[in-house]
């Protein structure tokens, strides 16, 4: 997994939307607000490892995970810690950048993390762990699209980047149109469309987080069951 888009709205607001590509039998709970060691956070929960791929916390931080680093990698049979648990730990950290600097990622499967912070203005970071080295960079707070390297070739990524660019040029970029983009965009090729279907592996859900002034809205749709849930979060302010 996954496919993620980010759009800044004004000086301190944003819309981030994530398609989760996962094995169809993996169970997930609808998003809830949790108290993790005294820190309030909201996220959909992966029932296998108890972690998540996307969440927001009272630390005025969003963390979103994509599997893989820069290129596809060969998976080991076991790792010492689930990547979804990493997301929760980063959500709870007092200082996100310091946590990334100090944390030992050895023997964790490669990943890419998108981190947004808005405690002192809107900031966007990309963290890539390639299995041996971490790569952290601050990114322009504009528009971006990411596609997970284990599932999408460079050619596929380029196609999706073109789609996103065309969408930005032609459509009103509000939360509704972005959700529709993630739900429907494609050319009928279920290996490269925004909603993929490779048999055992499909796009199983869409999660969208919209920050508007002092309110966070998390919208979640389970594509397998059709179940939807929205959480409006103002307890983190």
GROMACS .gro file of C-alpha atoms in nm, residues 68-226:
model
  159
   68UNK     CA    1   0.828   0.036   0.074
   69UNK     CA    2   1.102   0.290   0.014
   70UNK     CA    3   1.239   0.412  -0.319
   71UNK     CA    4   1.223   0.078  -0.504
   72UNK     CA    5   1.063  -0.260  -0.451
   73UNK     CA    6   1.242  -0.475  -0.192
   74UNK     CA    7   1.263  -0.844  -0.107
   75UNK     CA    8   1.067  -0.912   0.210
   76UNK     CA    9   1.216  -1.102   0.502
   77UNK     CA   10   1.009  -1.365   0.679
   78UNK     CA   11   0.998  -1.168   1.004
   79UNK     CA   12   1.071  -0.818   1.134
   80UNK     CA   13   1.107  -0.698   1.490
   81UNK     CA   14   0.828  -0.439   1.477
   82UNK     CA   15   0.526  -0.365   1.262
   83UNK     CA   16   0.539  -0.047   1.056
   84UNK     CA   17   0.186   0.035   1.175
   85UNK     CA   18   0.311   0.050   1.533
   86UNK     CA   19   0.574   0.300   1.421
   87UNK     CA   20   0.291   0.530   1.305
   88UNK     CA   21   0.132   0.529   1.651
   89UNK     CA   22   0.463   0.594   1.826
   90UNK     CA   23   0.535   0.890   1.599
   91UNK     CA   24   0.183   1.027   1.654
   92UNK     CA   25   0.247   1.025   2.028
   93UNK     CA   26   0.597   1.173   2.022
   94UNK     CA   27   0.651   1.506   2.194
   95UNK     CA   28   0.881   1.619   1.912
   96UNK     CA   29   0.830   1.435   1.585
   97UNK     CA   30   1.161   1.526   1.424
   98UNK     CA   31   1.358   1.442   1.739
   99UNK     CA   32   1.181   1.106   1.763
  100UNK     CA   33   1.275   1.026   1.403
  101UNK     CA   34   1.636   1.128   1.468
  102UNK     CA   35   1.663   0.911   1.781
  103UNK     CA   36   1.461   0.603   1.687
  104UNK     CA   37   1.644   0.287   1.581
  105UNK     CA   38   1.475   0.152   1.266
  106UNK     CA   39   1.700  -0.152   1.222
  107UNK     CA   40   1.511  -0.471   1.129
  108UNK     CA   41   1.193  -0.285   1.033
  109UNK     CA   42   1.058  -0.340   0.682
  110UNK     CA   43   1.120  -0.046   0.442
  111UNK     CA   44   0.855   0.223   0.441
  112UNK     CA   45   0.771   0.580   0.351
  113UNK     CA   46   0.602   0.809   0.603
  114UNK     CA   47   0.432   1.138   0.530
  115UNK     CA   48   0.422   1.360   0.839
  116UNK     CA   49   0.228   1.685   0.863
  117UNK     CA   50   0.259   1.919   1.160
  118UNK     CA   51   0.068   2.241   1.226
  119UNK     CA   52   0.175   2.348   1.574
  120UNK     CA   53   0.381   2.639   1.437
  121UNK     CA   54   0.255   2.680   1.083
  122UNK     CA   55   0.193   2.402   0.833
  123UNK     CA   56   0.493   2.176   0.773
  124UNK     CA   57   0.526   1.867   0.556
  125UNK     CA   58   0.795   1.599   0.585
  126UNK     CA   59   0.879   1.277   0.402
  127UNK     CA   60   1.066   1.002   0.586
  128UNK     CA   61   1.194   0.704   0.387
  129UNK     CA   62   1.350   0.405   0.560
  130UNK     CA   63   1.520   0.190   0.295
  131UNK     CA   64   1.616  -0.093   0.530
  132UNK     CA   65   1.959   0.042   0.616
  133UNK     CA   66   1.933   0.421   0.618
  134UNK     CA   67   1.668   0.683   0.695
  135UNK     CA   68   1.610   0.970   0.455
  136UNK     CA   69   1.422   1.268   0.595
  137UNK     CA   70   1.337   1.583   0.406
  138UNK     CA   71   1.110   1.883   0.445
  139UNK     CA   72   0.884   1.925   0.144
  140UNK     CA   73   0.716   2.219  -0.021
  141UNK     CA   74   0.373   2.269   0.132
  142UNK     CA   75   0.189   2.258  -0.200
  143UNK     CA   76   0.056   1.948  -0.378
  144UNK     CA   77   0.199   1.597  -0.390
  145UNK     CA   78   0.111   1.241  -0.484
  146UNK     CA   79   0.287   0.925  -0.362
  147UNK     CA   80   0.249   0.566  -0.482
  148UNK     CA   81   0.392   0.270  -0.294
  149UNK     CA   82   0.707   0.132  -0.458
  150UNK     CA   83   0.639  -0.241  -0.397
  151UNK     CA   84   0.317  -0.218  -0.600
  152UNK     CA   85   0.383   0.045  -0.864
  153UNK     CA   86   0.662   0.077  -1.118
  154UNK     CA   87   0.814   0.411  -1.215
  155UNK     CA   88   0.596   0.408  -1.528
  156UNK     CA   89   0.282   0.352  -1.320
  157UNK     CA   90   0.383   0.632  -1.084
  158UNK     CA   91   0.434   0.867  -1.377
  159UNK     CA   92   0.085   0.787  -1.510
  160UNK     CA   93  -0.068   0.864  -1.171
  161UNK     CA   94   0.130   1.187  -1.139
  162UNK     CA   95  -0.005   1.294  -1.477
  163UNK     CA   96  -0.361   1.214  -1.370
  164UNK     CA   97  -0.319   1.417  -1.053
  165UNK     CA   98  -0.171   1.713  -1.242
  166UNK     CA   99  -0.461   1.707  -1.487
  167UNK     CA  100  -0.708   1.686  -1.201
  168UNK     CA  101  -0.554   1.990  -1.032
  169UNK     CA  102  -0.571   2.188  -1.356
  170UNK     CA  103  -0.931   2.102  -1.437
  171UNK     CA  104  -1.120   2.043  -1.114
  172UNK     CA  105  -1.209   2.227  -0.797
  173UNK     CA  106  -0.981   2.082  -0.534
  174UNK     CA  107  -1.216   2.031  -0.243
  175UNK     CA  108  -1.248   1.725  -0.022
  176UNK     CA  109  -1.540   1.582  -0.222
  177UNK     CA  110  -1.366   1.598  -0.559
  178UNK     CA  111  -1.044   1.458  -0.412
  179UNK     CA  112  -1.229   1.166  -0.255
  180UNK     CA  113  -1.392   1.098  -0.592
  181UNK     CA  114  -1.050   1.114  -0.761
  182UNK     CA  115  -0.921   0.844  -0.526
  183UNK     CA  116  -1.234   0.636  -0.573
  184UNK     CA  117  -1.277   0.648  -0.948
  185UNK     CA  118  -0.970   0.770  -1.137
  186UNK     CA  119  -0.828   0.525  -1.385
  187UNK     CA  120  -0.822   0.389  -1.736
  188UNK     CA  121  -0.977   0.048  -1.673
  189UNK     CA  122  -0.642  -0.114  -1.591
  190UNK     CA  123  -0.690  -0.246  -1.239
  191UNK     CA  124  -0.314  -0.279  -1.189
  192UNK     CA  125  -0.252   0.096  -1.222
  193UNK     CA  126  -0.587   0.266  -1.145
  194UNK     CA  127  -0.622   0.456  -0.819
  195UNK     CA  128  -0.847   0.173  -0.700
  196UNK     CA  129  -0.659  -0.146  -0.788
  197UNK     CA  130  -0.771  -0.507  -0.804
  198UNK     CA  131  -0.503  -0.775  -0.831
  199UNK     CA  132  -0.714  -1.060  -0.698
  200UNK     CA  133  -0.564  -1.133  -0.357
  201UNK     CA  134  -0.469  -0.768  -0.317
  202UNK     CA  135  -0.707  -0.477  -0.364
  203UNK     CA  136  -0.767  -0.119  -0.261
  204UNK     CA  137  -0.966  -0.197   0.052
  205UNK     CA  138  -1.036   0.150   0.194
  206UNK     CA  139  -1.003   0.524   0.149
  207UNK     CA  140  -0.923   0.756   0.437
  208UNK     CA  141  -0.933   1.132   0.405
  209UNK     CA  142  -0.820   1.386   0.663
  210UNK     CA  143  -0.925   1.747   0.614
  211UNK     CA  144  -0.797   2.026   0.838
  212UNK     CA  145  -1.006   2.342   0.830
  213UNK     CA  146  -0.911   2.606   1.087
  214UNK     CA  147  -0.940   2.434   1.426
  215UNK     CA  148  -1.131   2.128   1.309
  216UNK     CA  149  -1.007   1.795   1.176
  217UNK     CA  150  -1.249   1.575   0.981
  218UNK     CA  151  -1.151   1.214   0.921
  219UNK     CA  152  -1.363   1.038   0.659
  220UNK     CA  153  -1.325   0.663   0.611
  221UNK     CA  154  -1.486   0.427   0.360
  222UNK     CA  155  -1.440   0.050   0.370
  223UNK     CA  156  -1.457  -0.053   0.003
  224UNK     CA  157  -1.519  -0.419   0.088
  225UNK     CA  158  -1.828  -0.365   0.304
  226UNK     CA  159  -1.938  -0.016   0.201
   0.00000   0.00000   0.00000
